[in-house]
XYZ file of N, CA and C in Angstrom:
807
model
N 106.251 115.554 113.047
C 105.605 115.522 114.350
C 106.552 114.834 115.332
N 106.946 115.497 116.416
C 107.914 114.901 117.343
C 107.384 113.704 118.119
N 106.067 113.460 118.059
C 105.500 112.339 118.796
C 105.666 111.005 118.066
N 106.086 111.064 116.792
C 106.201 109.855 115.997
C 107.657 109.549 115.695
N 107.977 108.258 115.558
C 109.312 107.853 115.153
C 109.220 106.822 114.031
N 110.125 106.933 113.084
C 110.119 106.067 111.915
C 110.471 104.643 112.308
N 109.659 103.705 111.841
C 109.910 102.282 112.045
C 110.719 101.784 110.849
N 112.025 101.701 111.014
C 112.903 101.352 109.899
C 112.666 99.939 109.405
N 112.286 99.028 110.279
C 112.061 97.642 109.868
C 110.885 97.516 108.919
N 109.837 98.269 109.166
C 108.630 98.165 108.343
C 108.612 99.131 107.162
N 109.530 100.077 107.140
C 109.590 101.055 106.061
C 110.505 100.560 104.945
N 110.407 101.222 103.778
C 111.261 100.855 102.644
C 111.382 102.059 101.724
N 112.607 102.472 101.451
C 112.857 103.580 100.527
C 113.015 103.100 99.087
N 113.041 101.791 98.867
C 113.184 101.182 97.538
C 114.432 101.706 96.810
N 115.502 101.869 97.571
C 116.732 102.437 97.020
C 117.746 101.370 96.612
N 117.467 100.099 96.928
C 118.360 99.019 96.527
C 117.999 98.540 95.119
N 118.792 97.643 94.582
C 118.542 97.162 93.221
C 117.409 96.132 93.167
N 117.162 95.465 94.302
C 116.082 94.482 94.362
C 115.320 94.662 95.676
N 114.138 94.094 95.725
C 113.352 94.121 96.943
C 113.927 93.153 97.976
N 113.724 93.479 99.232
C 114.171 92.616 100.320
C 113.283 91.374 100.354
N 113.826 90.189 100.029
C 112.997 88.981 99.987
C 112.513 88.529 101.359
N 113.115 89.050 102.419
C 112.653 88.705 103.761
C 111.490 89.574 104.216
N 111.317 90.712 103.558
C 110.253 91.646 103.939
C 109.051 91.537 103.025
N 109.301 91.340 101.724
C 108.232 91.421 100.731
C 107.912 90.061 100.122
N 106.645 89.756 100.107
C 106.130 88.571 99.418
C 105.519 89.032 98.103
N 106.017 88.524 96.992
C 105.533 88.906 95.662
C 104.661 87.785 95.121
N 103.440 88.133 94.763
C 102.480 87.138 94.285
C 102.878 86.654 92.894
N 102.791 85.344 92.691
C 103.057 84.778 91.371
C 101.987 83.745 91.050
N 101.069 84.084 90.170
C 100.085 83.118 89.710
C 98.751 83.164 90.414
N 98.349 84.329 90.923
C 97.049 84.437 91.585
C 96.024 85.055 90.637
N 94.879 84.403 90.514
C 93.747 85.015 89.811
C 92.536 85.098 90.747
N 92.837 85.353 92.036
C 91.801 85.465 93.072
C 90.964 84.196 93.145
N 91.662 83.062 93.160
C 91.005 81.750 93.235
C 90.031 81.515 92.087
N 90.361 82.072 90.924
C 89.519 81.880 89.751
C 88.441 82.924 89.566
N 88.313 83.858 90.515
C 87.259 84.874 90.403
C 87.456 85.817 89.230
N 88.703 85.955 88.761
C 88.956 86.783 87.580
C 88.859 85.973 86.293
N 88.560 84.690 86.396
C 88.484 83.845 85.211
C 89.812 83.837 84.466
N 89.737 83.860 83.150
C 90.939 83.925 82.325
C 91.239 85.355 81.874
N 90.672 86.318 82.579
C 90.863 87.716 82.204
C 92.145 88.318 82.768
N 92.572 87.845 83.965
C 93.685 88.531 84.630
C 94.384 87.583 85.607
N 95.701 87.800 85.749
C 96.498 87.001 86.680
C 97.647 87.867 87.203
N 98.048 87.653 88.456
C 99.201 88.345 89.028
C 100.470 87.531 88.758
N 101.522 88.227 88.286
C 102.785 87.564 87.985
C 103.943 88.327 88.624
N 104.909 87.578 89.150
C 105.988 88.185 89.921
C 106.898 89.082 89.087
N 107.003 88.836 87.776
C 107.891 89.666 86.958
C 107.373 91.096 86.788
N 106.160 91.352 87.245
C 105.597 92.698 87.145
C 105.867 93.552 88.383
N 106.680 93.052 89.291
C 107.052 93.800 90.499
C 108.574 93.897 90.536
N 109.101 95.113 90.485
C 110.554 95.277 90.444
C 110.934 96.712 90.812
N 112.243 96.926 91.004
C 112.775 98.252 91.286
C 113.288 98.866 89.987
N 112.854 100.090 89.691
C 113.384 100.823 88.548
C 114.840 101.180 88.842
N 115.761 100.658 88.043
C 117.186 100.802 88.329
C 117.701 102.225 88.123
N 117.039 103.000 87.280
C 117.496 104.362 87.002
C 116.946 105.367 88.010
N 115.683 105.166 88.392
C 115.024 106.159 89.255
C 114.866 105.706 90.700
N 115.134 104.433 90.966
C 115.113 103.882 92.326
C 113.755 104.063 92.996
N 112.736 103.560 92.327
C 111.429 103.439 92.958
C 110.819 102.097 92.582
N 109.834 101.712 93.359
C 109.142 100.443 93.137
C 108.177 100.581 91.961
N 108.148 99.573 91.105
C 107.227 99.527 89.975
C 106.319 98.307 90.121
N 105.015 98.527 89.998
C 104.051 97.432 89.889
C 103.384 97.602 88.530
N 103.666 96.677 87.631
C 103.275 96.812 86.229
C 102.053 95.961 85.913
N 101.262 96.442 84.948
C 100.178 95.645 84.370
C 100.283 95.746 82.858
N 99.906 94.661 82.160
C 100.030 94.669 80.699
C 99.138 93.609 80.072
N 98.795 93.861 78.843
C 97.921 92.943 78.103
C 98.761 91.868 77.421
N 99.479 91.104 78.230
C 100.321 90.010 77.747
C 99.781 88.716 78.363
N 99.427 87.715 77.566
C 98.888 86.463 78.122
C 99.866 85.788 79.066
N 99.331 85.120 80.072
C 100.176 84.416 81.051
C 99.429 83.223 81.596
N 100.181 82.180 81.921
C 99.625 80.938 82.438
C 99.779 80.872 83.959
N 99.015 79.976 84.562
C 99.246 79.643 85.963
C 100.619 78.993 86.095
N 101.355 79.276 87.176
C 102.660 78.633 87.340
C 102.511 77.139 87.594
N 103.508 76.395 87.172
C 103.519 74.949 87.374
C 104.897 74.561 87.927
N 104.982 74.158 89.192
C 103.873 73.939 90.139
C 103.319 75.249 90.672
N 102.110 75.228 91.235
C 101.496 76.458 91.746
C 102.345 77.107 92.826
N 102.350 78.439 92.839
C 103.043 79.214 93.863
C 101.985 79.812 94.792
N 102.183 79.648 96.090
C 101.147 80.084 97.024
C 101.799 80.652 98.275
N 102.710 81.595 98.080
C 103.441 82.146 99.212
C 102.721 83.318 99.852
N 101.915 84.039 99.087
C 101.184 85.201 99.608
C 99.718 84.824 99.702
N 99.314 84.270 100.806
C 97.996 83.653 100.913
C 96.862 84.650 100.774
N 97.093 85.937 101.039
C 96.013 86.915 100.992
C 95.363 86.972 99.620
N 96.159 86.897 98.547
C 95.608 87.004 97.189
C 94.848 85.755 96.780
N 95.301 84.594 97.204
C 94.661 83.354 96.793
C 95.494 82.602 95.786
N 94.898 81.588 95.190
C 95.606 80.722 94.260
C 95.176 80.999 92.816
N 95.758 80.233 91.910
C 95.364 80.290 90.509
C 94.283 79.237 90.302
N 93.043 79.692 90.165
C 91.913 78.777 90.118
C 91.340 78.543 88.744
N 91.898 79.209 87.721
C 91.388 79.046 86.356
C 92.556 78.702 85.441
N 92.950 77.431 85.374
C 94.077 77.039 84.530
C 93.839 77.414 83.072
N 94.915 77.871 82.435
C 94.811 78.275 81.041
C 95.466 79.627 80.833
N 95.384 80.145 79.625
C 96.035 81.397 79.273
C 95.156 82.578 79.683
N 95.661 83.400 80.589
C 94.957 84.597 81.036
C 95.301 85.760 80.098
N 94.324 86.591 79.808
C 94.486 87.640 78.799
C 95.468 88.731 79.208
N 95.504 89.069 80.499
C 96.334 90.173 80.963
C 96.925 89.829 82.323
N 97.907 90.613 82.732
C 98.605 90.327 83.978
C 98.963 91.613 84.704
N 99.099 91.487 86.036
C 99.461 92.637 86.850
C 100.397 92.225 87.961
N 100.492 93.068 89.006
C 101.426 92.805 90.087
C 100.812 93.044 91.451
N 101.306 92.302 92.424
C 100.843 92.384 93.813
C 102.007 92.009 94.710
N 102.301 92.846 95.698
C 103.264 92.493 96.732
C 102.737 92.950 98.078
N 103.149 92.235 99.112
C 102.702 92.544 100.462
C 103.792 92.166 101.446
N 103.759 92.780 102.605
C 104.760 92.494 103.624
C 104.479 91.150 104.287
N 105.571 90.453 104.631
C 105.445 89.218 105.399
C 104.966 89.527 106.815
N 104.459 88.494 107.489
C 103.733 88.689 108.742
C 104.552 89.397 109.811
N 105.846 89.147 109.874
C 106.659 89.783 110.913
C 106.788 91.289 110.703
N 106.350 91.786 109.528
C 106.400 93.224 109.236
C 105.009 93.861 109.198
N 104.004 93.120 109.596
C 102.655 93.682 109.609
C 102.541 94.723 110.725
N 102.064 95.924 110.418
C 101.859 96.907 111.484
C 100.525 96.682 112.202
N 100.469 97.144 113.403
C 99.224 97.233 114.162
C 99.196 98.627 114.782
N 98.453 99.510 114.127
C 98.355 100.926 114.495
C 99.607 101.682 114.049
N 99.513 103.010 114.088
C 100.606 103.869 113.672
C 100.214 104.720 112.482
N 101.225 105.361 111.894
C 101.023 106.178 110.689
C 101.718 105.480 109.531
N 100.972 105.230 108.453
C 101.475 104.495 107.288
C 101.331 105.404 106.081
N 102.414 105.630 105.350
C 102.399 106.585 104.239
C 103.242 106.083 103.073
N 102.804 106.392 101.863
C 103.586 106.100 100.659
C 103.400 107.235 99.666
N 104.431 107.476 98.868
C 104.337 108.435 97.766
C 104.152 107.633 96.475
N 103.079 107.926 95.738
C 102.642 107.057 94.644
C 102.190 107.900 93.452
N 102.421 107.380 92.259
C 101.696 107.842 91.081
C 101.098 106.607 90.418
N 99.886 106.772 89.914
C 99.107 105.607 89.501
C 98.668 105.749 88.047
N 98.511 104.650 87.320
C 98.042 104.734 85.934
C 96.563 105.075 85.862
N 96.152 105.555 84.718
C 94.748 105.851 84.473
C 94.307 105.063 83.244
N 94.158 103.758 83.436
C 93.740 102.842 82.375
C 92.350 102.325 82.723
N 91.414 102.502 81.835
C 90.032 102.078 82.053
C 89.991 100.596 82.431
N 89.444 100.315 83.633
C 89.317 98.934 84.079
C 90.466 98.412 84.906
N 91.475 99.272 85.196
C 92.660 98.835 85.924
C 92.750 99.584 87.252
N 92.733 98.849 88.367
C 92.731 99.453 89.699
C 94.126 99.419 90.304
N 94.598 100.576 90.743
C 95.807 100.650 91.538
C 95.429 100.864 92.988
N 96.105 100.189 93.917
C 95.686 100.268 95.308
C 96.868 100.180 96.264
N 96.729 100.913 97.363
C 97.638 100.891 98.513
C 96.743 100.626 99.713
N 96.932 99.463 100.379
C 95.920 99.038 101.336
C 96.487 98.063 102.352
N 95.704 97.780 103.370
C 96.004 96.719 104.320
C 94.813 95.769 104.339
N 95.110 94.480 104.473
C 94.026 93.491 104.466
C 94.499 92.218 105.139
N 93.754 91.781 106.130
C 94.083 90.547 106.818
C 93.848 89.342 105.930
N 92.864 89.422 105.033
C 92.531 88.314 104.156
C 91.113 87.836 104.379
N 90.584 87.149 103.402
C 89.202 86.678 103.472
C 89.053 85.652 104.580
N 88.282 85.996 105.594
C 88.036 85.089 106.701
C 86.548 84.859 106.884
N 86.166 84.008 107.808
C 84.751 83.689 107.976
C 83.921 84.841 108.530
N 84.548 85.719 109.314
C 83.767 86.795 109.937
C 84.414 88.166 109.811
N 85.723 88.246 109.637
C 86.400 89.522 109.788
C 87.495 89.691 108.742
N 87.247 90.526 107.740
C 88.232 90.743 106.691
C 89.235 91.828 107.061
N 88.846 92.789 107.881
C 89.723 93.850 108.372
C 90.555 94.490 107.253
N 89.925 95.289 106.445
C 90.583 95.944 105.306
C 90.533 97.456 105.468
N 91.666 98.098 105.187
C 91.714 99.555 105.073
C 92.263 99.887 103.699
N 91.475 100.553 102.877
C 91.945 101.055 101.587
C 92.488 102.458 101.813
N 93.811 102.559 101.892
C 94.437 103.861 102.107
C 94.179 104.738 100.897
N 94.299 104.171 99.723
C 93.825 104.811 98.496
C 93.608 103.740 97.438
N 92.602 103.941 96.614
C 92.317 103.029 95.514
C 91.841 103.843 94.319
N 92.434 103.594 93.152
C 92.086 104.286 91.924
C 91.362 103.312 91.013
N 90.158 103.681 90.571
C 89.293 102.750 89.839
C 88.713 103.383 88.575
N 89.544 103.762 87.608
C 89.017 104.456 86.428
C 88.026 103.610 85.629
N 86.880 104.205 85.365
C 85.841 103.543 84.582
C 84.803 102.818 85.401
N 85.020 102.727 86.704
C 84.109 101.966 87.570
C 82.927 102.811 87.999
N 81.768 102.198 88.071
C 80.601 102.788 88.714
C 80.255 101.904 89.891
N 80.538 102.380 91.087
C 80.393 101.589 92.308
C 78.939 101.646 92.773
N 78.416 100.503 93.190
C 77.013 100.442 93.602
C 76.715 101.369 94.780
N 77.737 101.646 95.608
C 77.539 102.566 96.733
C 77.335 104.002 96.263
N 77.907 104.330 95.098
C 77.814 105.686 94.545
C 77.420 105.577 93.069
N 76.157 105.249 92.782
C 75.765 104.914 91.407
C 75.859 106.069 90.421
N 75.969 107.291 90.893
C 76.053 108.442 89.998
C 77.485 108.916 89.765
N 78.442 108.160 90.282
C 79.845 108.542 90.164
C 80.568 107.553 89.263
N 81.233 108.059 88.233
C 82.119 107.253 87.403
C 83.541 107.746 87.668
N 84.404 106.835 88.110
C 85.735 107.218 88.530
C 86.590 107.665 87.345
N 87.394 108.716 87.596
C 88.399 109.144 86.634
C 89.675 109.466 87.408
N 90.637 110.113 86.743
C 91.934 110.318 87.382
C 91.943 111.438 88.418
N 90.782 112.002 88.712
C 90.678 113.006 89.761
C 89.847 112.523 90.943
N 89.562 111.221 90.984
C 88.792 110.654 92.084
C 89.510 109.427 92.643
N 89.518 109.315 93.964
C 90.035 108.127 94.616
C 88.974 107.595 95.577
N 89.063 106.310 95.898
C 88.183 105.725 96.894
C 88.994 105.395 98.130
N 88.417 105.686 99.290
C 89.015 105.279 100.560
C 87.963 104.532 101.353
N 88.388 103.526 102.101
C 87.404 102.766 102.875
C 88.080 101.981 103.983
N 87.279 101.588 104.958
C 87.664 100.587 105.949
C 86.442 99.723 106.157
N 86.644 98.415 106.160
C 85.469 97.550 106.272
C 85.856 96.137 106.676
N 84.859 95.427 107.158
C 84.973 93.998 107.402
C 84.333 93.325 106.199
N 83.224 92.581 106.403
C 82.537 91.997 105.256
C 81.415 92.891 104.768
N 81.219 94.021 105.417
C 80.153 94.927 105.014
C 80.492 95.659 103.730
N 79.549 96.449 103.264
C 79.757 97.239 102.064
C 79.220 98.637 102.294
N 79.656 99.553 101.452
C 79.226 100.954 101.515
C 79.441 101.513 102.913
N 78.378 101.958 103.573
C 78.528 102.603 104.869
C 77.579 101.990 105.887
N 77.660 100.658 106.058
C 76.864 100.018 107.089
C 77.596 100.132 108.428
N 77.161 99.402 109.425
C 77.743 99.536 110.755
C 79.197 99.068 110.828
N 79.647 98.324 109.815
C 81.005 97.801 109.827
C 81.930 98.529 108.844
N 81.435 99.513 108.129
C 82.181 100.028 106.990
C 82.124 101.545 106.911
N 83.127 102.092 106.226
C 83.150 103.510 105.890
C 83.799 103.642 104.525
N 83.025 103.996 103.529
C 83.514 104.127 102.158
C 83.160 105.498 101.630
N 84.110 106.154 100.965
C 83.842 107.476 100.413
C 84.676 107.702 99.167
N 84.232 108.650 98.359
C 84.942 109.068 97.159
C 85.534 110.451 97.430
N 86.797 110.621 97.109
C 87.479 111.881 97.389
C 88.072 112.448 96.102
N 88.053 113.763 95.994
C 88.645 114.438 94.840
C 90.143 114.643 95.062
N 90.893 114.524 93.976
C 92.335 114.726 94.006
C 92.749 115.346 92.684
N 93.849 116.033 92.685
C 94.337 116.668 91.462
C 95.233 115.703 90.694
N 94.615 114.834 89.880
C 95.313 113.954 88.936
C 96.255 112.965 89.624
N 95.756 111.761 89.903
C 96.568 110.756 90.584
C 97.641 110.127 89.704
N 97.719 110.522 88.417
C 98.842 110.053 87.603
C 100.118 110.829 87.937
N 99.996 111.883 88.744
C 101.146 112.622 89.244
C 101.470 112.127 90.659
N 102.651 112.478 91.151
C 103.067 112.024 92.476
C 102.241 112.673 93.578
N 101.741 111.861 94.500
C 101.043 112.324 95.697
C 101.423 111.411 96.858
N 101.319 111.935 98.079
C 101.489 111.095 99.260
C 100.120 110.726 99.815
N 99.983 109.465 100.206
C 98.742 108.932 100.770
C 99.080 108.273 102.092
N 98.262 108.512 103.108
C 98.571 107.933 104.400
C 97.350 107.749 105.276
N 97.531 106.940 106.314
C 96.512 106.793 107.348
C 97.177 106.886 108.712
N 96.447 107.447 109.657
C 96.789 107.406 111.068
C 95.778 106.459 111.710
N 96.290 105.333 112.191
C 95.429 104.219 112.609
C 95.634 103.957 114.096
N 94.542 104.013 114.832
C 94.587 103.729 116.264
C 93.438 102.794 116.612
N 93.362 102.322 117.850
C 92.239 101.459 118.228
C 90.885 102.158 118.155
N 90.876 103.475 118.087
C 89.604 104.200 118.117
C 89.298 104.972 116.847
N 90.309 105.280 116.040
C 90.065 106.105 114.853
C 91.014 105.727 113.722
N 90.538 105.991 112.494
C 91.399 105.980 111.314
C 91.238 107.337 110.652
N 92.362 108.015 110.409
C 92.352 109.309 109.722
C 93.132 109.153 108.427
N 92.519 109.550 107.316
C 93.154 109.478 105.995
C 93.787 110.824 105.653
N 94.935 110.747 104.962
C 95.668 111.943 104.538
C 95.991 111.844 103.043
N 95.975 112.986 102.367
C 96.546 113.116 101.029
C 97.449 114.344 101.038
N 98.687 114.158 100.619
C 99.672 115.239 100.603
C 99.759 115.929 101.962
N 99.763 115.098 103.008
C 99.965 115.520 104.397
C 98.796 116.299 104.984
N 97.658 116.303 104.311
C 96.484 116.998 104.829
C 95.395 115.975 105.175
N 94.869 116.005 106.407
C 93.798 115.068 106.766
C 92.499 115.453 106.069
N 91.766 114.431 105.582
C 90.512 114.746 104.899
C 89.351 113.845 105.314
N 89.604 112.831 106.126
C 88.519 111.925 106.492
C 88.841 111.258 107.821
N 87.835 111.125 108.676
C 87.987 110.468 109.969
C 86.914 109.409 110.127
N 87.322 108.233 110.605
C 86.408 107.114 110.844
C 86.577 106.647 112.275
N 85.468 106.552 112.985
C 85.510 106.040 114.349
C 85.705 104.523 114.280
N 86.902 104.088 114.573
C 87.275 102.686 114.398
C 86.743 101.821 115.539
N 86.032 100.763 115.164
C 85.516 99.818 116.150
C 86.007 98.391 115.925
N 86.496 98.111 114.718
C 86.734 96.720 114.356
C 88.117 96.439 113.779
N 88.808 97.441 113.230
C 90.076 97.198 112.547
C 91.188 97.246 113.598
N 91.450 96.099 114.220
C 92.300 96.085 115.407
C 93.452 95.094 115.329
N 93.530 94.294 114.292
C 94.561 93.263 114.210
C 95.696 93.688 113.275
N 96.910 93.180 113.495
C 97.990 93.431 112.538
C 97.587 92.969 111.140
N 98.081 93.684 110.126
C 97.700 93.363 108.750
C 98.854 93.684 107.806
N 98.954 92.941 106.688
C 100.006 93.243 105.713
C 99.741 94.550 104.987
N 100.807 95.223 104.614
C 100.721 96.377 103.719
C 100.833 95.860 102.297
N 99.892 96.274 101.437
C 99.789 95.734 100.081
C 99.848 96.862 99.056
N 100.597 96.641 97.980
C 100.527 97.447 96.766
C 100.102 96.508 95.647
N 99.108 96.922 94.858
C 98.635 96.033 93.795
C 98.075 96.828 92.622
N 98.161 96.215 91.455
C 97.505 96.722 90.246
C 96.766 95.542 89.633
N 95.429 95.642 89.604
C 94.621 94.519 89.143
C 93.349 94.973 88.472
N 92.488 94.028 88.121
C 91.280 94.358 87.358
C 90.169 94.915 88.248
N 89.322 95.728 87.639
C 88.127 96.248 88.303
C 86.942 95.382 87.900
N 86.221 94.887 88.868
C 85.089 94.000 88.597
C 84.050 94.695 87.717
N 83.691 94.028 86.631
C 82.635 94.526 85.755
C 83.052 95.579 84.755
N 84.350 95.906 84.688
C 84.837 96.922 83.748
C 85.850 96.258 82.816
N 85.619 96.352 81.519
C 86.492 95.715 80.540
C 87.791 96.486 80.378
N 88.887 95.754 80.346
C 90.182 96.350 80.065
C 90.350 96.564 78.565
N 91.189 97.517 78.157
C 91.479 97.654 76.731
C 92.206 96.433 76.187
N 92.171 96.263 74.891
C 92.822 95.102 74.276
C 94.338 95.174 74.389
N 94.887 96.372 74.289
C 96.333 96.541 74.327
C 96.703 97.651 75.312
N 97.490 97.300 76.310
C 97.912 98.324 77.267
C 99.153 97.850 78.014
N 99.919 98.805 78.458
C 100.991 98.612 79.434
C 100.932 99.802 80.372
N 100.941 99.539 81.657
C 100.828 100.623 82.630
C 101.601 100.244 83.878
N 101.948 101.239 84.683
C 102.650 100.938 85.921
C 102.237 101.896 87.028
N 102.214 101.363 88.217
C 102.047 102.128 89.445
C 103.433 102.242 90.074
N 103.871 103.471 90.352
C 105.195 103.715 90.890
C 105.087 104.154 92.346
N 106.002 103.644 93.182
C 106.004 103.960 94.609
C 107.395 104.441 94.991
N 107.479 105.690 95.416
C 108.766 106.279 95.783
C 109.270 105.732 97.112
N 108.383 105.564 98.077
C 108.785 105.044 99.382
C 107.565 104.542 100.136
N 107.788 103.711 101.112
C 106.809 103.327 102.133
C 107.425 103.683 103.475
N 106.682 104.450 104.293
C 107.176 104.816 105.623
C 106.107 104.508 106.659
N 106.536 103.797 107.678
C 105.658 103.429 108.783
C 106.207 104.068 110.050
N 105.344 104.759 110.775
C 105.749 105.441 111.995
C 104.999 104.858 113.186
N 105.694 104.777 114.309
C 105.081 104.385 115.564
C 105.032 105.581 116.497
N 103.974 105.670 117.278
C 103.917 106.702 118.296
C 104.945 106.384 119.366
N 105.688 107.380 119.795
C 106.709 107.144 120.806
C 106.083 106.604 122.079
N 106.830 105.805 122.784
C 106.282 105.092 123.936
C 105.731 106.026 124.996
N 106.293 107.214 125.124
C 105.800 108.125 126.138
C 104.441 108.707 125.771
N 103.998 108.433 124.520
C 102.687 108.925 124.087
C 101.687 107.792 123.891
N 102.030 106.598 124.322
C 101.161 105.456 124.056
C 99.775 105.645 124.671
N 99.700 106.236 125.844
C 98.410 106.449 126.475
C 97.533 107.330 125.603
N 98.143 108.283 124.921
C 97.393 109.191 124.065
C 96.748 108.477 122.900
N 97.508 107.614 122.212
C 96.947 106.963 121.035
C 95.878 105.952 121.431
N 96.048 105.275 122.553
C 95.027 104.333 122.998
C 93.714 105.049 123.323
N 93.820 106.269 123.805
C 92.623 107.029 124.138
C 92.040 107.726 122.932
N 92.809 107.813 121.861
C 92.314 108.411 120.630
C 92.280 109.920 120.662
N 93.273 110.577 121.258
C 93.318 112.032 121.283
C 94.059 112.528 120.043
N 93.383 113.281 119.201
C 93.989 113.767 117.965
C 93.693 115.245 117.778
N 94.622 115.947 117.178
C 94.379 117.315 116.737
C 93.900 117.248 115.299
N 92.600 117.095 115.108
C 92.044 116.874 113.763
C 91.201 118.069 113.356
């Protein structure tokens, strides 16, 4: 689309041998402030670049891990390690530092995700838990084995993804938009994206728009997050190793001569 231009600062092709430490904050030792108990913890060694294929890997595995000593708290969105002791399994979480947070634009990544019962892979933006406004957009989330209270007759498998935007609300109240979408096997490579403006959020899979939300509240800059973690209420297998792979992250800005258009929310949808 000639109206968009690639934001090189916020994008990443993951073609180097290591992640840019000035752009990416890698979580080490978060168990969501103890909300995961001793079941799961995020560890920095599970986030790395595959040296042969040159893509980002976020790994999860049934290997016990302890809280770091001293505690590491560089990525505040995830939280701290609130349950000292040996956690049964571990995963990965990385997010952009604040100077790379986008506010509006087109955000896209090419991803393949694991299909492990109880293990959620996600590509999302989230300001963080606040007193009134969480401002979260789930660009895509894979939740195999989960039965979500919003959709009690749906059990997620590798052909279903969840997309949502919400504050502290749930399901589809006045602050939220949550839906389940069909996809052809998310363990294969697909592109996932959102077009985000002050008035609308449009979700894309493989460059095709499939959902539109009239945006009223998601208006602040937010980190871009890739994570693999536990699904609430779903037991993980005793033995597993899995990875979420990301070929690239690309962030586009509307060209300045079209700024009036995006503020007004004019889209060919």
